[in-house]
Every structure is written in structure tokens, then in C-alpha cells.
Coordinates of C-alpha atoms in Angstrom, one line a residue:
X1 CA -2.7 -34.8 -19.7
X2 CA -3.0 -31.1 -19.0
X3 CA -1.1 -28.1 -17.6
X4 CA -3.0 -24.9 -17.1
X5 CA -1.1 -21.7 -16.3
X6 CA -3.3 -18.9 -15.1
X7 CA -3.2 -15.7 -13.0
X8 CA -4.4 -17.8 -10.0
X9 CA -1.5 -20.3 -10.2
X10 CA -0.5 -23.4 -12.0
X11 CA -2.7 -26.5 -12.2
X12 CA -2.3 -29.8 -14.0
X13 CA -2.3 -33.6 -14.1
X14 CA 0.7 -35.1 -12.4
X15 CA 3.5 -36.7 -14.5
X16 CA 4.4 -36.7 -18.2
X17 CA 6.2 -34.2 -20.4
X18 CA 7.5 -30.9 -19.0
X19 CA 5.4 -27.9 -20.1
X20 CA 2.5 -30.1 -20.9
X21 CA 1.7 -31.6 -17.4
X22 CA 2.4 -30.8 -13.8
X23 CA 6.0 -32.0 -13.5
X24 CA 8.8 -31.4 -10.9
X25 CA 10.4 -29.0 -13.4
X26 CA 7.2 -27.0 -13.9
X27 CA 6.6 -26.9 -10.1
X28 CA 10.2 -25.6 -9.4
X29 CA 10.1 -23.0 -12.2
X30 CA 6.7 -21.6 -11.1
X31 CA 7.7 -21.6 -7.4
X32 CA 11.0 -19.8 -8.3
X33 CA 9.0 -17.2 -10.3
X34 CA 6.7 -16.6 -7.3
X35 CA 9.7 -16.2 -4.9
X36 CA 11.3 -13.7 -7.3
X37 CA 8.0 -11.8 -7.4
X38 CA 7.6 -11.7 -3.6
X39 CA 11.3 -10.7 -3.2
X40 CA 10.8 -7.8 -5.6
X41 CA 8.2 -6.4 -3.2
X42 CA 10.2 -6.8 0.0
X43 CA 13.1 -4.3 -0.4
X44 CA 15.9 -6.9 -0.1
X45 CA 14.9 -8.4 3.2
X46 CA 14.7 -12.1 3.6
X47 CA 11.2 -13.2 2.8
X48 CA 9.1 -15.7 4.8
X49 CA 6.6 -18.0 3.0
X50 CA 3.9 -20.3 4.4
X51 CA 3.1 -23.6 2.6
X52 CA 0.4 -26.1 3.2
X53 CA -1.2 -28.9 1.3
X54 CA -4.3 -31.1 1.1
X55 CA -4.1 -34.9 1.3
X56 CA -3.7 -35.6 -2.4
X57 CA -1.4 -38.6 -3.2
X58 CA 1.0 -36.3 -5.0
X59 CA 0.9 -33.6 -2.3
X60 CA 4.0 -34.8 -0.4
X61 CA 6.1 -34.8 -3.6
X62 CA 4.9 -31.4 -4.6
X63 CA 5.5 -30.0 -1.1
X64 CA 9.1 -31.1 -1.0
X65 CA 9.8 -29.5 -4.4
X66 CA 8.1 -26.3 -3.4
X67 CA 9.9 -26.1 0.0
X68 CA 13.3 -26.9 -1.5
X69 CA 12.9 -24.4 -4.3
X70 CA 11.8 -21.6 -1.9
X71 CA 14.9 -22.4 0.2
X72 CA 17.1 -22.2 -2.9
X73 CA 15.6 -18.8 -3.6
X74 CA 16.6 -17.5 -0.2
X75 CA 13.2 -17.7 1.4
X76 CA 12.5 -18.9 4.9
X77 CA 9.6 -21.4 5.1
X78 CA 6.8 -22.1 7.6
X79 CA 5.5 -25.5 6.6
X80 CA 2.1 -26.3 8.0
X81 CA 2.0 -29.7 6.4
X82 CA -1.6 -31.1 5.9
X83 CA -3.6 -28.0 6.1
X84 CA -6.8 -26.6 4.6
X85 CA -6.8 -23.7 2.1
X86 CA -8.4 -21.3 4.7
X87 CA -6.0 -22.5 7.4
X88 CA -3.0 -21.8 5.2
X89 CA -4.4 -18.4 4.4
X90 CA -4.8 -17.7 8.1
X91 CA -1.3 -18.9 8.9
X92 CA 0.1 -16.3 6.6
X93 CA -1.8 -13.6 8.6
X94 CA -1.0 -15.0 12.0
X95 CA 2.8 -15.4 11.2
X96 CA 2.9 -12.1 9.4
X97 CA 4.5 -13.9 6.4
X98 CA 5.2 -12.3 3.0
X99 CA 3.1 -14.8 1.2
X100 CA 1.9 -18.4 0.9
X101 CA 1.6 -21.3 -1.4
X102 CA -1.3 -23.8 -1.1
X103 CA -0.7 -27.1 -2.7
X104 CA -4.2 -28.3 -3.8
X105 CA -6.3 -28.8 -6.9
X106 CA -9.4 -28.1 -4.9
X107 CA -12.3 -30.2 -6.3
X108 CA -10.4 -31.7 -9.2
X109 CA -9.9 -35.5 -9.3
X110 CA -6.9 -37.2 -7.6
X111 CA -4.6 -37.1 -10.7
X112 CA -4.6 -33.2 -10.5
X113 CA -2.6 -30.9 -8.3
X114 CA -1.9 -27.2 -8.2
X115 CA -0.1 -24.3 -6.6
X116 CA -2.4 -21.5 -5.3
X117 CA -0.5 -18.3 -4.6
X118 CA -1.1 -15.8 -1.7
X119 CA -0.1 -12.3 -0.8
X120 CA 1.0 -11.1 2.6
X121 CA -2.7 -10.7 3.6
X122 CA -3.3 -14.4 3.1
X123 CA -5.4 -13.6 0.0
X124 CA -5.1 -14.7 -3.6
X125 CA -3.0 -12.6 -5.9
X126 CA -4.9 -10.2 -8.3
X127 CA -4.8 -10.5 -12.1
X128 CA -1.9 -8.0 -12.5
X129 CA 0.2 -9.9 -10.0
X130 CA -0.6 -13.2 -11.5
X131 CA 0.3 -12.1 -15.0
X132 CA 3.7 -10.9 -13.7
X133 CA 4.5 -14.3 -12.2
X134 CA 3.5 -15.9 -15.5
X135 CA 6.0 -13.6 -17.2
X136 CA 8.7 -14.4 -14.7
X137 CA 8.2 -18.1 -15.1
X138 CA 8.5 -17.9 -18.9
X139 CA 11.1 -15.2 -19.4
X140 CA 13.5 -15.1 -16.4
X141 CA 16.8 -16.8 -16.1
X142 CA 16.7 -18.0 -12.5
X143 CA 19.6 -17.1 -10.2
X144 CA 19.5 -19.2 -7.1
X145 CA 21.3 -18.4 -3.8
X146 CA 24.7 -19.6 -2.7
X147 CA 25.1 -21.9 0.3
X148 CA 25.4 -19.1 2.8
X149 CA 22.3 -17.3 1.5
X150 CA 19.8 -20.2 1.2
X151 CA 16.7 -20.1 3.3
X152 CA 15.7 -22.2 6.3
X153 CA 12.6 -24.0 7.4
X154 CA 11.9 -21.9 10.4
X155 CA 8.9 -23.9 11.5
X156 CA 7.1 -27.2 10.8
X157 CA 3.8 -26.9 12.6
X158 CA 0.2 -27.9 12.5
X159 CA -2.1 -24.9 12.1
X160 CA -5.4 -26.7 12.1
X161 CA -5.9 -26.5 15.9
X162 CA -5.2 -22.8 15.9
X163 CA -7.7 -22.3 13.0
X164 CA -10.4 -24.0 15.0
X165 CA -9.6 -21.9 18.1
X166 CA -9.9 -18.7 16.1
X167 CA -13.3 -19.8 14.6
X168 CA -14.7 -20.6 18.0
X169 CA -13.6 -17.2 19.4
X170 CA -15.9 -15.3 16.9
X171 CA -18.6 -13.3 18.6
X172 CA -21.2 -14.7 16.1
X173 CA -20.3 -18.3 17.0
X174 CA -22.4 -19.3 20.0
X175 CA -20.6 -22.4 21.2
X176 CA -23.0 -23.0 24.1
X177 CA -26.1 -22.7 22.0
X178 CA -24.7 -25.4 19.6
X179 CA -23.6 -27.7 22.4
X180 CA -27.1 -27.6 23.9
X181 CA -28.6 -28.9 20.6
X182 CA -26.2 -31.9 20.7
X183 CA -26.4 -32.3 16.9
X184 CA -25.7 -35.6 15.4
X185 CA -23.7 -35.0 12.2
X186 CA -22.3 -37.2 9.4
X187 CA -19.2 -35.8 7.8
X188 CA -18.0 -36.8 4.3
X189 CA -14.5 -35.3 3.8
X190 CA -13.6 -37.3 0.6
X191 CA -10.5 -38.7 2.3
X192 CA -8.6 -35.4 2.6
X193 CA -7.7 -32.9 5.3
X194 CA -11.3 -32.1 6.0
X195 CA -11.5 -35.5 7.6
X196 CA -9.2 -34.2 10.4
X197 CA -10.4 -30.6 10.9
X198 CA -14.2 -30.8 10.5
X199 CA -14.8 -33.6 13.0
X200 CA -12.4 -31.8 15.4
X201 CA -14.4 -28.6 15.1
X202 CA -17.7 -30.4 15.5
X203 CA -16.6 -32.2 18.7
X204 CA -15.5 -28.8 20.1
X205 CA -19.1 -27.8 19.5
X206 CA -20.5 -30.7 21.3
X207 CA -21.7 -32.7 18.3
X208 CA -21.9 -36.4 17.9
X209 CA -19.8 -37.1 14.8
X210 CA -20.2 -40.0 12.3
X211 CA -17.1 -40.1 10.1
X212 CA -17.5 -41.0 6.4
X213 CA -14.4 -40.9 4.1
X214 CA -12.4 -39.1 6.7
X215 CA -9.1 -40.9 6.5
X216 CA -6.7 -38.3 4.9
X217 CA -5.0 -40.6 2.4
X218 CA -5.9 -38.9 -0.8
X219 CA -7.8 -41.9 -2.2
X220 CA -11.0 -39.9 -3.0
X221 CA -14.0 -42.2 -2.3
X222 CA -16.0 -40.4 -5.0
X223 CA -15.8 -37.5 -7.3
X224 CA -14.5 -34.8 -4.9
X225 CA -16.8 -32.0 -6.1
X226 CA -19.6 -31.7 -3.5
X227 CA -22.5 -32.0 -6.0
X228 CA -25.7 -34.0 -5.4
X229 CA -24.8 -36.7 -7.8
X230 CA -21.6 -37.4 -5.8
X231 CA -23.2 -37.5 -2.4
X232 CA -25.6 -40.5 -2.5
X233 CA -23.6 -42.3 0.2
X234 CA -23.8 -39.6 2.8
X235 CA -27.5 -39.0 2.0
X236 CA -28.3 -42.6 2.9
X237 CA -26.1 -42.6 6.0
X238 CA -27.8 -39.5 7.3
X239 CA -31.2 -41.2 7.1
X240 CA -30.0 -44.5 8.4
X241 CA -28.3 -43.0 11.4
X242 CA -31.2 -40.6 12.1
X243 CA -28.7 -37.7 12.0
X244 CA -29.6 -34.1 12.2
X245 CA -27.6 -33.2 9.2
X246 CA -24.7 -34.2 7.0
X247 CA -21.6 -32.0 6.2
X248 CA -19.6 -32.3 3.0
X249 CA -16.4 -30.5 2.2
X250 CA -14.1 -30.6 -0.8
X251 CA -10.4 -31.8 -0.5
X252 CA -9.0 -28.4 0.6
X253 CA -12.0 -27.4 2.7
X254 CA -13.0 -24.1 1.3
X255 CA -16.4 -25.4 -0.1
X256 CA -19.2 -26.5 2.2
X257 CA -22.4 -28.4 1.4
X258 CA -25.1 -29.7 3.7
X259 CA -27.5 -32.7 3.7
X260 CA -30.8 -32.4 5.5
X261 CA -32.1 -34.9 8.0
X262 CA -34.3 -36.6 5.4
X263 CA -31.4 -37.2 3.1
X264 CA -32.2 -34.3 0.7
X265 CA -29.6 -31.8 -0.4
X266 CA -29.8 -28.5 1.4
X267 CA -28.1 -27.4 -1.9
X268 CA -24.7 -25.8 -1.8
X269 CA -26.0 -22.5 -3.2
X270 CA -28.0 -22.1 0.0
X271 CA -24.9 -22.6 2.3
X272 CA -24.0 -18.9 1.8
X273 CA -27.7 -17.9 1.8
X274 CA -28.3 -19.4 5.2
X275 CA -25.1 -18.1 6.8
X276 CA -25.8 -14.6 5.3
X277 CA -29.3 -14.7 6.7
X278 CA -27.8 -15.2 10.2
X279 CA -25.1 -12.6 9.9
X280 CA -27.5 -10.0 8.5
X281 CA -29.8 -10.7 11.4
X282 CA -27.0 -9.5 13.7
X283 CA -25.6 -6.8 11.6
X284 CA -27.4 -5.1 8.7
X285 CA -25.1 -4.6 5.7
X286 CA -24.2 -5.4 2.2
X287 CA -23.4 -8.8 0.6
X288 CA -21.5 -10.0 -2.4
X289 CA -21.4 -13.2 -4.5
X290 CA -20.3 -13.9 -8.0
X291 CA -22.4 -13.7 -11.2
X292 CA -22.9 -17.5 -11.1
X293 CA -24.5 -17.5 -7.7
X294 CA -28.2 -17.8 -6.7
X295 CA -30.6 -14.9 -6.6
X296 CA -31.6 -16.1 -3.2
X297 CA -28.7 -14.2 -1.6
X298 CA -30.0 -11.0 -3.2
X299 CA -33.5 -11.7 -1.8
X300 CA -32.3 -12.4 1.7
X301 CA -30.1 -9.3 1.7
X302 CA -32.9 -7.0 0.7
X303 CA -35.2 -8.6 3.3
X304 CA -32.7 -7.4 5.9
X305 CA -32.4 -3.9 4.4
X306 CA -29.0 -4.4 2.8
X307 CA -27.8 -4.2 -0.8
X308 CA -26.5 -7.1 -2.8
X309 CA -23.6 -6.8 -5.3
X310 CA -22.4 -9.3 -7.9
X311 CA -18.7 -9.7 -8.9
X312 CA -16.9 -11.6 -11.6
X313 CA -16.3 -15.3 -10.8
X314 CA -13.2 -16.0 -8.7
X315 CA -12.5 -15.6 -5.0
X316 CA -10.1 -12.7 -5.6
X317 CA -12.9 -10.8 -7.5
X318 CA -15.5 -11.5 -4.7
X319 CA -13.0 -10.3 -2.1
X320 CA -12.2 -7.1 -4.0
X321 CA -15.9 -6.3 -4.4
X322 CA -16.6 -7.1 -0.7
X323 CA -13.9 -4.6 0.3
X324 CA -15.2 -2.0 -2.1
X325 CA -18.8 -2.1 -0.8
X326 CA -18.0 -3.0 2.8
X327 CA -19.8 -6.3 2.8
X328 CA -20.4 -8.0 6.1
X329 CA -20.6 -11.4 4.4
X330 CA -20.0 -12.8 1.0
X331 CA -18.8 -15.7 -1.0
X332 CA -19.7 -18.0 -3.9
X333 CA -22.6 -20.2 -4.7
X334 CA -20.4 -23.3 -4.7
X335 CA -20.6 -23.4 -0.9
X336 CA -17.8 -20.9 -0.3
X337 CA -18.4 -18.6 2.7
X338 CA -16.2 -15.5 3.2
X339 CA -16.6 -13.9 6.7
X340 CA -14.4 -10.8 6.9
X341 CA -14.4 -10.8 10.7
X342 CA -12.1 -13.8 10.5
X343 CA -10.4 -13.4 7.2
X344 CA -11.1 -12.7 3.5
X345 CA -11.1 -16.3 2.2
X346 CA -13.7 -19.1 1.6
X347 CA -13.7 -21.1 4.8
X348 CA -15.8 -24.2 5.4
X349 CA -14.9 -24.2 9.1
X350 CA -16.3 -20.7 9.8
X351 CA -19.3 -21.6 7.5
X352 CA -20.0 -24.7 9.6
X353 CA -19.8 -22.9 12.9
X354 CA -22.0 -20.0 11.8
X355 CA -24.5 -22.3 10.2
X356 CA -24.8 -24.6 13.3
X357 CA -25.2 -21.5 15.5
X358 CA -28.1 -20.3 13.4
X359 CA -29.7 -23.7 13.2
X360 CA -29.5 -24.0 17.0
X361 CA -30.9 -20.5 17.6
X362 CA -33.8 -21.0 15.2
X363 CA -34.5 -24.4 16.8
X364 CA -35.4 -25.8 13.4
X365 CA -34.6 -28.9 11.4
X366 CA -32.7 -28.6 8.2
X367 CA -35.7 -29.0 6.0
X368 CA -37.7 -26.4 8.1
X369 CA -34.9 -23.9 7.7
X370 CA -34.5 -24.6 4.0
X371 CA -38.2 -24.0 3.5
X372 CA -37.8 -20.4 4.7
X373 CA -35.8 -19.4 1.7
X374 CA -36.9 -18.6 -1.9
X375 CA -37.2 -21.6 -4.1
X376 CA -34.5 -21.5 -6.9
X377 CA -33.0 -24.4 -8.7
X378 CA -29.7 -24.3 -10.4
X379 CA -28.4 -26.4 -13.3
X380 CA -24.7 -26.5 -13.7
X381 CA -23.3 -27.9 -16.9
X382 CA -20.2 -27.7 -19.0
X383 CA -18.9 -28.4 -22.5
X384 CA -15.4 -29.7 -23.0
X385 CA -13.3 -27.3 -25.0
X386 CA -11.9 -28.5 -28.4
X387 CA -10.1 -26.7 -31.2
X388 CA -13.4 -26.4 -32.9
X389 CA -14.8 -24.2 -30.2
X390 CA -14.0 -20.5 -30.4
X391 CA -15.1 -19.2 -26.9
X392 CA -15.0 -15.5 -27.8
X393 CA -17.1 -16.1 -30.9
X394 CA -19.6 -18.0 -28.9
X395 CA -19.9 -15.3 -26.3
X396 CA -20.2 -12.5 -28.9
X397 CA -22.9 -14.3 -30.8
X398 CA -24.9 -15.1 -27.7
X399 CA -24.7 -11.5 -26.5
X400 CA -25.9 -10.3 -29.9
X401 CA -28.8 -12.7 -30.0
X402 CA -30.1 -11.6 -26.5
X403 CA -29.2 -7.9 -26.7
X404 CA -32.8 -7.0 -25.8
X405 CA -32.5 -8.8 -22.4
X406 CA -30.5 -7.7 -19.3
X407 CA -27.0 -8.7 -20.3
X408 CA -23.9 -8.5 -18.1
X409 CA -20.5 -9.2 -19.8
X410 CA -18.3 -8.5 -16.8
X411 CA -17.2 -12.1 -16.8
X412 CA -18.4 -14.1 -19.9
X413 CA -22.0 -13.4 -20.6
X414 CA -24.9 -13.5 -18.1
X415 CA -28.4 -13.0 -19.3
X416 CA -31.0 -12.1 -16.6
X417 CA -34.5 -13.0 -17.7
X418 CA -37.6 -12.1 -15.6
X419 CA -37.8 -15.5 -13.8
X420 CA -34.5 -17.1 -14.6
X421 CA -30.9 -16.5 -15.7
X422 CA -28.0 -18.1 -17.6
X423 CA -24.3 -17.5 -17.2
X424 CA -21.8 -18.6 -19.9
X425 CA -18.1 -18.4 -19.2
X426 CA -14.8 -20.1 -19.8
X427 CA -13.4 -21.8 -16.7
X428 CA -10.2 -20.5 -15.2
X429 CA -9.2 -23.9 -13.9
X430 CA -10.3 -26.5 -16.5
X431 CA -10.5 -26.6 -20.3
X432 CA -14.3 -26.2 -20.4
X433 CA -17.1 -23.7 -21.0
X434 CA -19.4 -23.5 -17.9
X435 CA -23.2 -23.1 -18.5
X436 CA -25.0 -22.2 -15.3
X437 CA -28.7 -21.6 -15.2
X438 CA -31.2 -20.9 -12.4
X439 CA -35.0 -20.9 -12.4
X440 CA -38.0 -21.6 -10.1
X441 CA -38.1 -25.3 -10.9
X442 CA -35.4 -27.8 -11.8
X443 CA -37.1 -28.7 -15.0
X444 CA -37.1 -25.1 -16.1
X445 CA -33.4 -24.7 -15.2
X446 CA -32.4 -27.9 -17.0
X447 CA -34.5 -26.8 -20.1
X448 CA -32.8 -23.4 -20.1
X449 CA -29.4 -25.1 -19.9
X450 CA -30.2 -27.5 -22.7
X451 CA -31.4 -24.6 -24.9
X452 CA -28.1 -22.8 -24.5
X453 CA -26.0 -25.9 -24.9
X454 CA -27.7 -26.5 -28.2
X455 CA -27.2 -22.9 -29.3
X456 CA -23.4 -23.2 -28.5
X457 CA -23.2 -26.4 -30.5
X458 CA -25.1 -24.8 -33.4
X459 CA -22.7 -21.8 -33.4
X460 CA -19.7 -24.1 -33.3
X461 CA -21.3 -26.5 -35.8
X462 CA -20.7 -29.4 -33.5

């Protein structure tokens, strides 16, 4: 069992001993620390916090603890109930709240849950803010409010319909163009909140929807990370039903992957590439993705006359770089699309609407559109951390060995070779080292990953 405390929040497996797992005590302590932090920035006024959750089995339990703790800290609460991560972020903006807590462990298996923390802009806290909350959680003696000072639940409301409305109002979303194509779409939402919002969005766009794993009961039908090895069912259904495409989202609906009409993966790295290609065709500008994302975004950006920038891994880092360089589109290669015209957060709903608009306007099939982009293949691997693995030692040694190459140590170590790259970094959310590689063929990417996995094992004498 595991409990991970980081600058992005608290994440762990549900149940077990306090301080070692995600327990009611840990949830209450961390929520109280967050409330104390937000209070310190609001000059004594009563704070207002939005909360929302995905459909995990433990979600209702965690939600009640978070809500009650916030009330005990004197905060008023807007509870959006079952809501996506981007929807909760937008609810903070719409309600002009002082912050938000998203109850989700994203792509982690069902035994996990987490608290993701937002600022008043509906964006994730930065490193300095996250460190302060960790300090408060460990060092503060909490002083809760008296009966006359406790907060109130000022609203219990669904925000999913409003989220869809705001997506459809975007000037870059051509609802009529999509409706004319009458796309037939299979949706795999891994039995979470995406099973509610994605079909609803698609039907507003005039699509015929075939629902697969769309009952939001938290019983994930397969590993919830939208990787090819987890998507064999939807691939076969797309072919059997002669659908135009398949859409896959993770439990909290901030990651988006597509399946082509022949059952092949469009590849989640190319979700952002295709959406960026469309946005850049409307508005020339800069783009941003993290260091672990495909070179294809750089190629597409330069084709349109813009400049590509890379950030450290993590949505907060991508957003900071996007604001710094005035990017018109950005995100992460894990299928996370960030479109600033709507909000600064990864959003599978806006990604879906923009992608379908582009596919309709290009009048192409999925495989035809995919063939217009540079051919890169990514291999994503990981090594479970044990006491025998000294991550810092590994990264220093690898950097030294490849000092003659183009090395970036902004976040872990990334080595850019002429026709490929490798990025090694410690995960912020799991006890693992991630080894991501990219090359012009899958065999080359896999071989490069294997080479570095063996080097790490050699360094650690595993």
C-alpha cells in the first residue's frame, strides 16, 4: 500500500495505516492544510472552494470527508459531484471561487485515489505553493471553527452540461460542419465520468454514439491508462461496427486517445499534434509540450511558421511555459490538450470538439489524417523503484556518459540524438522511473528503451 505526498497533492491506495496509505485521517489533514493555505491568501474573508470527483468506488467516501473538513475550516463549498477534472477547473473560474479540490487518481487503478489542488484560476498550484501545503499538513496544529463560524454547502450542482455548452461556443468549434459528417463514434470511458460527458458532447455534435464501458460505477473494465495494450476491445468494436473512429478517455477525462476506422491506434501522442495542426491553421503562433512529448508537435508548429517550446513534465509546468511564450495551443503527449481560449487545463472535451471539427473540414478518414504527420514511434517504459535504486545517482551517471550529446536536465535527463531521443525521470505520481524513447520505427524506439533500461540496471547492480 502506498501514500505519495507531493507538490501536486496527495495520492495513495485506499485503506490501511494512517500516514502510509490514503486514509480518512490523511485526507482530512491534507484538506485542512489546503484550506489554511487558501485562507492565508484571502485577507480574512470567507473562502469558497469547488470540489468534484470522478466515479471511483472510493470517491463518495473521500468527497464527504473533504466537504466536511472544508466546512469545519470555515469554507463555503460548491460541490459539483461527479465531474471531470477540466469541468471542476472551469467551475472554479465560472463561480469565481478561491480554489478547488479534484478527487481523482487520474489513470491509476481503482484502489487509488487522490486530491488535486487548484488555485483561484482553476489551475494547479505551483511548486512553491505545493511545498507550503505539505509543510502545513506536517507541522500545523489545526484549529477548526466554532459552530457559528463553520462553512456551508452553498451549491450542489452538475457542471457537466455547462462545460459542454462552453466548449460548443468556441469559435474554432464548427458544430454544423461536424453535424454534416454524421460521425459514427465508439466511446470507451472505462466506467467513469467520461461515460456521461463524452457521449453527451458527441450527441450535441450530431454523432451516432456506441457506448462501451460508459456506466460510471468505478469498476474499471480494463487498466484505465489509455495505452494501446489496454484498448483491444474498442479497437475490435470500431471495426465490427464500421465506425468512423473510437474515442478513449481516462477516469477524470483530461487525457484523450483516438482509434482509427481500421482499428489501429491514432496514437495518443498525435492527439495534441492533430489539434495543434488545426489551431495553427487558424492562428499562427507558438506551441508548448513537455520534454516527454513527440517531436511531431515541433515539426507541425514549424510548418505553420510558429516556434515550439518544451517544458518540464507536469501540467503546471506546461501552463507556465505557455503563458510565458504566449502559446496558442499546448499540452502533453499523453493525450492532454490545453486550449487557452477556453481555460489552462488539459481537457478531453475541447480536444474532442476541435479534433472532430478538423476531421470534418479536412474530409478525411482517421488513417488518411494520421498519414499526413511525421512518423514517430514512442516506447514508454518504467522501472519500479526499490531501496537499491538511487535515482539521483542514475541520472548523474547517465548524463556523464552522454555528455557529448544534446542533453537537457531541466526535468530528469533527456538526451536528443539525431534521429531519436530518450527521457529518464522520476515520476511525480508513482514510485517509478519513467523511460520514454522516440524514434522513426517502433523497433528502434524499443531497442533504445531496452538499452537504457539495461544501463540503469547495470548502474544499480540489479
